[in-house]
CSV table of C-alpha atoms and ligand atoms in Angstrom, one decimal:
chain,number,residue,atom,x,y,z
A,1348,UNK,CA,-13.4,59.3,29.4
A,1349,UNK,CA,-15.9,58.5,26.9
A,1350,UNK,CA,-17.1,55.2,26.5
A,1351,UNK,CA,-15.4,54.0,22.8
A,1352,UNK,CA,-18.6,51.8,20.8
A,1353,UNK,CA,-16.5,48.9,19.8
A,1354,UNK,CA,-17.3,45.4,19.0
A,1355,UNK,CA,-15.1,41.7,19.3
A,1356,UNK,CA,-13.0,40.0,17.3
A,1357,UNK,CA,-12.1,36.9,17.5
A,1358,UNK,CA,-10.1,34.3,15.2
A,1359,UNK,CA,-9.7,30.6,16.3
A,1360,UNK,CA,-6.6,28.5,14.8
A,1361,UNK,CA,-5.8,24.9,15.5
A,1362,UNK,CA,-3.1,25.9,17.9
A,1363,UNK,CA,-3.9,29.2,18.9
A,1364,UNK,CA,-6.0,32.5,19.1
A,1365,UNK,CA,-5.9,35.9,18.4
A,1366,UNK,CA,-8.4,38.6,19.5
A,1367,UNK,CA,-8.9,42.4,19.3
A,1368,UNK,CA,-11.2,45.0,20.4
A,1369,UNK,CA,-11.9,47.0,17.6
A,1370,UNK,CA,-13.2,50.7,17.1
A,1371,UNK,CA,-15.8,51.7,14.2
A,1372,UNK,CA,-13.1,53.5,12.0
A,1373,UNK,CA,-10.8,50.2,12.4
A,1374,UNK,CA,-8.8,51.1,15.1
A,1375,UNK,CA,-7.7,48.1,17.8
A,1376,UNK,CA,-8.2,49.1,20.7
A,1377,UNK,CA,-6.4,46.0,22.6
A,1378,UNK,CA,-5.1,42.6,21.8
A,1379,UNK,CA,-4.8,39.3,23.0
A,1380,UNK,CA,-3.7,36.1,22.0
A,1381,UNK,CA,-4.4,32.8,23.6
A,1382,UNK,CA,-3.6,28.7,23.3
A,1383,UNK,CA,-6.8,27.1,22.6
A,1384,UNK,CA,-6.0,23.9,24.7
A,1385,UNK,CA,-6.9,21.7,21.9
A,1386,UNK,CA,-5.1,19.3,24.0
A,1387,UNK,CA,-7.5,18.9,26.0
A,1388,UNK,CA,-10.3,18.0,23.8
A,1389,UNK,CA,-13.2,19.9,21.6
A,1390,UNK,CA,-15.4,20.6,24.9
A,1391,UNK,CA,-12.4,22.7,26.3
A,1392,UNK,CA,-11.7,24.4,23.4
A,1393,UNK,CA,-15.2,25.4,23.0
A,1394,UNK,CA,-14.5,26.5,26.9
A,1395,UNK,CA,-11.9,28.4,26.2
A,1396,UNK,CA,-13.4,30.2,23.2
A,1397,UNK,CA,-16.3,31.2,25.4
A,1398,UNK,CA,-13.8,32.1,28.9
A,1399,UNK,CA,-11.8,34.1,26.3
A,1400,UNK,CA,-14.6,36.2,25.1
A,1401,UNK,CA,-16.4,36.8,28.4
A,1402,UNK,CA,-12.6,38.3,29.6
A,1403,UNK,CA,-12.7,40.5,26.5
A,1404,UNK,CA,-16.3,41.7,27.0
A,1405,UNK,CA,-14.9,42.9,30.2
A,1406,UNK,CA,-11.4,44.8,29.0
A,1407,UNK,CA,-13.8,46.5,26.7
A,1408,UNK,CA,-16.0,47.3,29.8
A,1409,UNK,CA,-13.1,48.4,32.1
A,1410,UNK,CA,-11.0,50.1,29.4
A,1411,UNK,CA,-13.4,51.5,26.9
A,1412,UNK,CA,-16.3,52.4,29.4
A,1413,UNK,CA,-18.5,49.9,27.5
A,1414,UNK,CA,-18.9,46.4,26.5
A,1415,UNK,CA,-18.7,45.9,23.0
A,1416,UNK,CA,-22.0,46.0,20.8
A,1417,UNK,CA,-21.2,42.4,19.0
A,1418,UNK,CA,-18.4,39.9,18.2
A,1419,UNK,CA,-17.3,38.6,15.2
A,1420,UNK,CA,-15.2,35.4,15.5
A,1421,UNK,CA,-13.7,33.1,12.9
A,1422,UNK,CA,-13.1,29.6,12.9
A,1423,UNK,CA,-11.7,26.7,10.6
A,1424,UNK,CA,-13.1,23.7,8.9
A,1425,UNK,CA,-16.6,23.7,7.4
A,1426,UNK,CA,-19.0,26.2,8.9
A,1427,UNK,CA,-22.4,27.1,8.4
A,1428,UNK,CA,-22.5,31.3,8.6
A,1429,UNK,CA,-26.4,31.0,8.2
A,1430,UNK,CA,-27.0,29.3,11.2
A,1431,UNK,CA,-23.8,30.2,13.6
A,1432,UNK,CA,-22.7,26.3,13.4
A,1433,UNK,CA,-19.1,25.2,13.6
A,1434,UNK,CA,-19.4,22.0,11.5
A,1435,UNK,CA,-16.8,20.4,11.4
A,1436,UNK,CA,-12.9,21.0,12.2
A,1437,UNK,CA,-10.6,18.2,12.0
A,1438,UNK,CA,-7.5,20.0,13.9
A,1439,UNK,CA,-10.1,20.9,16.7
A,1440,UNK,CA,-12.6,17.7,17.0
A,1441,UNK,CA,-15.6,19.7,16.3
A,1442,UNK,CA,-18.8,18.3,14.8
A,1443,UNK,CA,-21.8,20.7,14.7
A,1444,UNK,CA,-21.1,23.4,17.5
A,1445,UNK,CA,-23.5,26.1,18.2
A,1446,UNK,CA,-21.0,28.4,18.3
A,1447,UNK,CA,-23.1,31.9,17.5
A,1448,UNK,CA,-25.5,31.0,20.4
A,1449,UNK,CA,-23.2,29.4,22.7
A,1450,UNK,CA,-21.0,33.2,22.2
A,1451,UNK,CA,-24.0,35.2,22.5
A,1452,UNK,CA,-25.4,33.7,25.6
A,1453,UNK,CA,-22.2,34.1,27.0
A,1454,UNK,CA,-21.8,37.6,26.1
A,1455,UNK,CA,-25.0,38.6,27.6
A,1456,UNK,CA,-26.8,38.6,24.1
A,1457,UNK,CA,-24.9,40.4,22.0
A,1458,UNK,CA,-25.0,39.7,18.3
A,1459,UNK,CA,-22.6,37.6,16.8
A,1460,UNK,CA,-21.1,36.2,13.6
A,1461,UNK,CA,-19.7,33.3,13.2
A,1462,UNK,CA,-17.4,32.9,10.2
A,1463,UNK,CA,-14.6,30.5,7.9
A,1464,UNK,CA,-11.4,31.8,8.7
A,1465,UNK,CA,-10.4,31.6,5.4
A,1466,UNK,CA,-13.3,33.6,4.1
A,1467,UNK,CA,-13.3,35.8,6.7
A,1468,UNK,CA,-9.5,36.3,5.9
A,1469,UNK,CA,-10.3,37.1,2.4
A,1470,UNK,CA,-13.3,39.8,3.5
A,1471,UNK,CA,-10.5,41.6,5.0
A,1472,UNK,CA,-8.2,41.7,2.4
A,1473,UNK,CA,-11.0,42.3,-0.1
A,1474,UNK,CA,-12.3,45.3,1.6
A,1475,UNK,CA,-8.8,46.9,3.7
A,1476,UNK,CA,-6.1,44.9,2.7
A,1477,UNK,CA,-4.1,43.9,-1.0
A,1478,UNK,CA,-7.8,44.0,-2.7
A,1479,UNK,CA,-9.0,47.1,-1.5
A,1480,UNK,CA,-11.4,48.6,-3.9
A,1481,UNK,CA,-11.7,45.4,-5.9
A,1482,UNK,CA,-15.2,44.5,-6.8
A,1483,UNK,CA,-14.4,40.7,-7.8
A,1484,UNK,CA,-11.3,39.1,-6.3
A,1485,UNK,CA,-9.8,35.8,-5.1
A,1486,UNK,CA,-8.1,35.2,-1.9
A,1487,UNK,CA,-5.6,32.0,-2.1
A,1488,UNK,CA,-3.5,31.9,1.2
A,1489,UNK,CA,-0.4,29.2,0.9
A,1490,UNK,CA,-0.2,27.5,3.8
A,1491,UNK,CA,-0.3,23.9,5.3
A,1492,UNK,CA,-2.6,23.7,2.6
A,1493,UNK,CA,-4.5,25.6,0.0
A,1494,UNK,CA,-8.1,27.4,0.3
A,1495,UNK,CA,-9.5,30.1,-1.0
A,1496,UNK,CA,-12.0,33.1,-0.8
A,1497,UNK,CA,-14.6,34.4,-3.2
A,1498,UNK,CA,-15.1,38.1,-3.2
A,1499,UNK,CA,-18.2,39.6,-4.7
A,1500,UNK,CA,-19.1,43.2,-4.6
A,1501,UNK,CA,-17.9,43.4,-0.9
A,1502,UNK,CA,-19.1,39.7,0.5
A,1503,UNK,CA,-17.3,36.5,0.2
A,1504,UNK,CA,-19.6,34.2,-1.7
A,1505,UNK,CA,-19.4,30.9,0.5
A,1506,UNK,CA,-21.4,28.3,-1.9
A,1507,UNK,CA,-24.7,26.6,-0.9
A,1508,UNK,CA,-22.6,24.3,1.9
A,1509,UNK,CA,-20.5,26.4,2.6
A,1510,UNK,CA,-17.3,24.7,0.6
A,1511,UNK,CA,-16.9,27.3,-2.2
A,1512,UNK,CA,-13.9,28.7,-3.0
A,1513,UNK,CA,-11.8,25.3,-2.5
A,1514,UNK,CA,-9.6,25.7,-4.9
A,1515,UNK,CA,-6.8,23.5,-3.3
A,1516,UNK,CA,-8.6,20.6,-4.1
A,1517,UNK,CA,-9.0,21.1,-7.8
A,1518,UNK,CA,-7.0,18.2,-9.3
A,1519,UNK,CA,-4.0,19.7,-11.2
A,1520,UNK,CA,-2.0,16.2,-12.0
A,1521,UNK,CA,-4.3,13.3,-12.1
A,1522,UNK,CA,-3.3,10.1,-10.4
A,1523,UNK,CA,-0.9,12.6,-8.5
A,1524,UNK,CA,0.1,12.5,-4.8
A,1525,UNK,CA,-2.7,11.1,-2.4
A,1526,UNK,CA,-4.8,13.8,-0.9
A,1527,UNK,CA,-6.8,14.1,2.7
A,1528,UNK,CA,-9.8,14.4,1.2
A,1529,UNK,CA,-9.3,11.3,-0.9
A,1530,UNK,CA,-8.5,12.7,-4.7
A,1531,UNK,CA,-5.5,12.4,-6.3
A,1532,UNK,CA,-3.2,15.3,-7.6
A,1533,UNK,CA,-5.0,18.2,-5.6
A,1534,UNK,CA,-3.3,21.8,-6.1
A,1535,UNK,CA,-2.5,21.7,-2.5
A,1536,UNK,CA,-0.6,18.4,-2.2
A,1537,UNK,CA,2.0,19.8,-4.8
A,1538,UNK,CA,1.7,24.0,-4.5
A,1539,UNK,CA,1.0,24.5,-0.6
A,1540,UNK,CA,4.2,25.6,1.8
A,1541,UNK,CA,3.8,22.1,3.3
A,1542,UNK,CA,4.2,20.4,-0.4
A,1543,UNK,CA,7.0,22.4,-1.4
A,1544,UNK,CA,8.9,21.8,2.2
A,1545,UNK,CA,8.3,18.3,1.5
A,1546,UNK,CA,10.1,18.1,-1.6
A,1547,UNK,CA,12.6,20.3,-0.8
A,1548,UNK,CA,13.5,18.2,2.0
A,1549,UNK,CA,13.4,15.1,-0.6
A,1550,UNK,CA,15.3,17.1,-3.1
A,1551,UNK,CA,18.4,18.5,-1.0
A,1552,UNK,CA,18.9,15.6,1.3
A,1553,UNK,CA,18.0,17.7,4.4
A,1554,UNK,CA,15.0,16.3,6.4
A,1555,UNK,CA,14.8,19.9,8.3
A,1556,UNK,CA,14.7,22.0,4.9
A,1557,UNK,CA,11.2,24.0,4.2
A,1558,UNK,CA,9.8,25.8,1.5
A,1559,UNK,CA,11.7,29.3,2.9
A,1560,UNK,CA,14.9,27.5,2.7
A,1561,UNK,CA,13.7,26.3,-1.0
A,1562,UNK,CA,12.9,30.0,-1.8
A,1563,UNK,CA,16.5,30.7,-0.3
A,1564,UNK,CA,18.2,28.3,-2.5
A,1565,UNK,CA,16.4,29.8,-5.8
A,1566,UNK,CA,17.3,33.3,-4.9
A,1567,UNK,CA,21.3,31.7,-4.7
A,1568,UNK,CA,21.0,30.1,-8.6
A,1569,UNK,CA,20.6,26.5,-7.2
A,1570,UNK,CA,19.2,24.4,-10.1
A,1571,UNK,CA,17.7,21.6,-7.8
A,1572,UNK,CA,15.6,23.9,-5.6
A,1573,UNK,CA,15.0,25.8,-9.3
A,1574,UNK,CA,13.0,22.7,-10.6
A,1575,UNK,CA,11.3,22.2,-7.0
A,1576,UNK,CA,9.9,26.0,-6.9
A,1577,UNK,CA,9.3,25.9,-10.8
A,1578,UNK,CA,7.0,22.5,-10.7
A,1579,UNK,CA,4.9,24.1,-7.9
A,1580,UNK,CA,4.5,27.4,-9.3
A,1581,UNK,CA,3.6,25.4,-12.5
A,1582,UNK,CA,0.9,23.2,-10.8
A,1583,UNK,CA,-0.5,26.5,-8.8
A,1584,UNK,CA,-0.6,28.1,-12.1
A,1585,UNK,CA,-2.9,25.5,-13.3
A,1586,UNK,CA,-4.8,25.8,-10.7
A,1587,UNK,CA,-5.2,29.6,-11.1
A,1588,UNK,CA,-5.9,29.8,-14.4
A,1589,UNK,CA,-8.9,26.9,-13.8
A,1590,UNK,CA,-10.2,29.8,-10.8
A,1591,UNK,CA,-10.0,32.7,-13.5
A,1592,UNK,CA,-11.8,30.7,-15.8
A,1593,UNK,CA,-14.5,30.1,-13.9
A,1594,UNK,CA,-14.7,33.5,-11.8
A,1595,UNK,CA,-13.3,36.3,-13.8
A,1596,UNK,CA,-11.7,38.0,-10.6
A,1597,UNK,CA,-10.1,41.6,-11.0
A,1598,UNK,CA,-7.6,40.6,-8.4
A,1599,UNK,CA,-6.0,37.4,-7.0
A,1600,UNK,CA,-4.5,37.9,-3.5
A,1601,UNK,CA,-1.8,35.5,-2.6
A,1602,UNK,CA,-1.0,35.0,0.8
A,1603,UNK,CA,0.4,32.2,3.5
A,1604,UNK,CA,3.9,31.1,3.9
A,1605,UNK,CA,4.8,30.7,0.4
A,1606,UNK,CA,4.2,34.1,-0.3
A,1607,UNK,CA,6.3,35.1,2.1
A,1608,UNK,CA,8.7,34.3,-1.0
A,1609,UNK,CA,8.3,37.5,-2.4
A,1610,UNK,CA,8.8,37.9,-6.1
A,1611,UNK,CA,11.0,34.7,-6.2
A,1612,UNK,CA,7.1,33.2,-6.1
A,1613,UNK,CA,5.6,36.6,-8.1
A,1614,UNK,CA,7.6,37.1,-10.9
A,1615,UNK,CA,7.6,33.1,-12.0
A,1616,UNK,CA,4.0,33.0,-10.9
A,1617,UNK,CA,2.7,36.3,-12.9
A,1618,UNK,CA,5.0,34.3,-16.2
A,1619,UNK,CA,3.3,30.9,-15.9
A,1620,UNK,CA,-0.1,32.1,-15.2
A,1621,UNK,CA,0.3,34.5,-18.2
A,1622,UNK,CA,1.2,31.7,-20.3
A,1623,UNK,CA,-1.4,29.4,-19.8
A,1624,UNK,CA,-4.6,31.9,-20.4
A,1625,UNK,CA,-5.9,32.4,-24.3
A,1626,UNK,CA,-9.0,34.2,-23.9
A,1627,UNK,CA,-9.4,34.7,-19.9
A,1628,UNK,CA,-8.6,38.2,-18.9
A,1629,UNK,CA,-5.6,38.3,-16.8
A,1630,UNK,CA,-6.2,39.7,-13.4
A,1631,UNK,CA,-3.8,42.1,-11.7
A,1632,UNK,CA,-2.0,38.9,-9.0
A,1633,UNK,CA,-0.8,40.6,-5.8
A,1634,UNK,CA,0.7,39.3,-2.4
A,1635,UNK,CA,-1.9,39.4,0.9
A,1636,UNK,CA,-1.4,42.7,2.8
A,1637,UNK,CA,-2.9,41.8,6.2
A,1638,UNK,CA,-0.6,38.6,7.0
A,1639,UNK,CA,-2.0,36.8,10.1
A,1640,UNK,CA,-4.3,39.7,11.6
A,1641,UNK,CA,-6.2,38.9,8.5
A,1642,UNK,CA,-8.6,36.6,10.1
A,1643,UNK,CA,-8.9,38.6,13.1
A,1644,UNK,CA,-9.3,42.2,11.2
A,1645,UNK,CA,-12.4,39.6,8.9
A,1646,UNK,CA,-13.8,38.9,12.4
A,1647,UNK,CA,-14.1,42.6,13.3
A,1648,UNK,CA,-15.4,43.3,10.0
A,1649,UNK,CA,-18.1,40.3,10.5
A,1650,UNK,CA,-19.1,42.3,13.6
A,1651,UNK,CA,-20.0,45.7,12.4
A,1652,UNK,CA,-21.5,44.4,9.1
A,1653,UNK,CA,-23.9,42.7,11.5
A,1654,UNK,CA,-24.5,46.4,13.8
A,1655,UNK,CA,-25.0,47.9,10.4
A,1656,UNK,CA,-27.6,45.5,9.3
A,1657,UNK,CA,-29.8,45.6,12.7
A,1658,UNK,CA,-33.2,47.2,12.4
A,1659,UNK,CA,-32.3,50.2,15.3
A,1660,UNK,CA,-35.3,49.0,18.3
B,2241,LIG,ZN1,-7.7,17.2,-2.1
């Protein structure tokens, strides 16, 4: 066989992560998924990350006839790209890991880039997924809570320390719910899938119900879960129309749970946004393509942009 150039993908949750080998033209070669033992504590997480890599260095070895070229991997919290550094994650205990040298070392010095999961989500659905071909696009993935990706002209624009693109913490309704990072009234504490499970748990009476079985309710003409969808999808709305203000994006890519809704979130979402703008131009809103591979298929990206950029020796 001949030996398949491929390089490493890597993207690291709180829980768990998923990995890939991944060919030039895109391809995955193989995949894996691991827990990262966060149990444990940061160190062994860290461990793990590094275990996990060697093991895939070596499928691509034994299976591909060659090690991969370079590795890409994504993690969460506040990361410095510049300088490999995994700065802080507060569902992992990291402060200030060397992450890009610990890999490379690891990996017998390969290159590798280190990136912010949500960024390096949004890369990939900038450049293969629901924003292909856009030149200027926002990625705003609906989760636990509420982040966000800048795309420009094929990069993700990650701010001078590396907390652009925040848009979750832009304070919608002042003197609003409390938020982790200490504001009040933060997009994500009334518009994430965590803040609409939460009041649809209030509203219905059922401690179990989520934001799916809110979505559920809407789609069956129940008022209550009506006026619990419609307040978020106004908040997020605000928040949108604040993002398009300032950035001007072609296309806004909506992903995460709540997304999952389909055009019970869409259709109201498209309305309210529409609404609110005077001048802005309104950009074409679409729902993520790439689900949870996202980060991993960013990763793989990460890794050949880096291939592509070395001076040949
Ligand atoms: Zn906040």
């Amino acid at each position: 066989m001949k030996p398949v150039k491929h390089v490493i993908a890597l993207d690291v949750g709180g829980t768990g992560m998923k990995a890939a080998l991944v060919a030039e033209d895109g391809t995955l070669l193989h995949e894996a998924r691991r827990a990262t033992g966060r149990d444990r504590g940061p160190d062994a997480v860290v461990e793990t990350i590094q275990d996990f890599a060697a093991e895939l260095l070596d499928t691509g070895r034994e299976r591909f006839g060659r090690p991969a070229s370079a590795a890409g991997v994504a993690v969460p919290g506040i990361v410095d790209s510049e300088h490999g550094i995994a700065v802080y994650a507060a569902n992992l205990g990291w402060r200030d890991v060397p992450m890009r040298s610990l890999l490379s070392r690891r990996l017998g010095g390969i290159p590798v880039a280190l990136g912010h999961d949500v960024r390096t989500g949004g890369l990939a659905e900038g450049r293969i997924g629901a924003g292909r071909g856009a030149d200027r696009f926002l990625f705003v993935p609906l989760g636990t809570g509420i982040a966000g990706a800048i795309g420009i002209a094929g990069r993700i624009e990650a701010g001078a320390h590396g907390y652009a693109g925040e848009i979750g913490h832009i304070v919608v309704r002042p003197g609003g719910p409390a938020c982790g990072c200490g504001q009040h009234g933060c997009l994500e504490t009334l518009a994430s899938a965590a803040a609409v499970s939460r009041a649809w748990a209030a509203a219905s009476g059922d401690p179990e119900a989520d934001a799916a079985d809110c979505a559920k309710a809407v789609e069956s003409g129940d008022a209550r879960a009506r006026e619990v969808w419609l307040a978020a999808v106004g908040a997020l709305a605000d928040g949108l129309v604040t993002a398009i203000t300032l950035l001007d994006p072609r296309t806004l890519i909506i992903g995460g749970g709540l997304a999952e809704a389909g055009e019970t979130l869409f259709t109201p979402l498209r309305t309210a946004v529409e609404e609110r703008v005077t001048f802005q131009r309104l950009p074409h809103i679409v729902p993520a393509a790439l689900g949870d591979t996202a980060g991993c298929l960013g990763a793989g990206l990460l890794a050949w942009d880096l291939l592509a950029t070395e001076v040949p020796a």
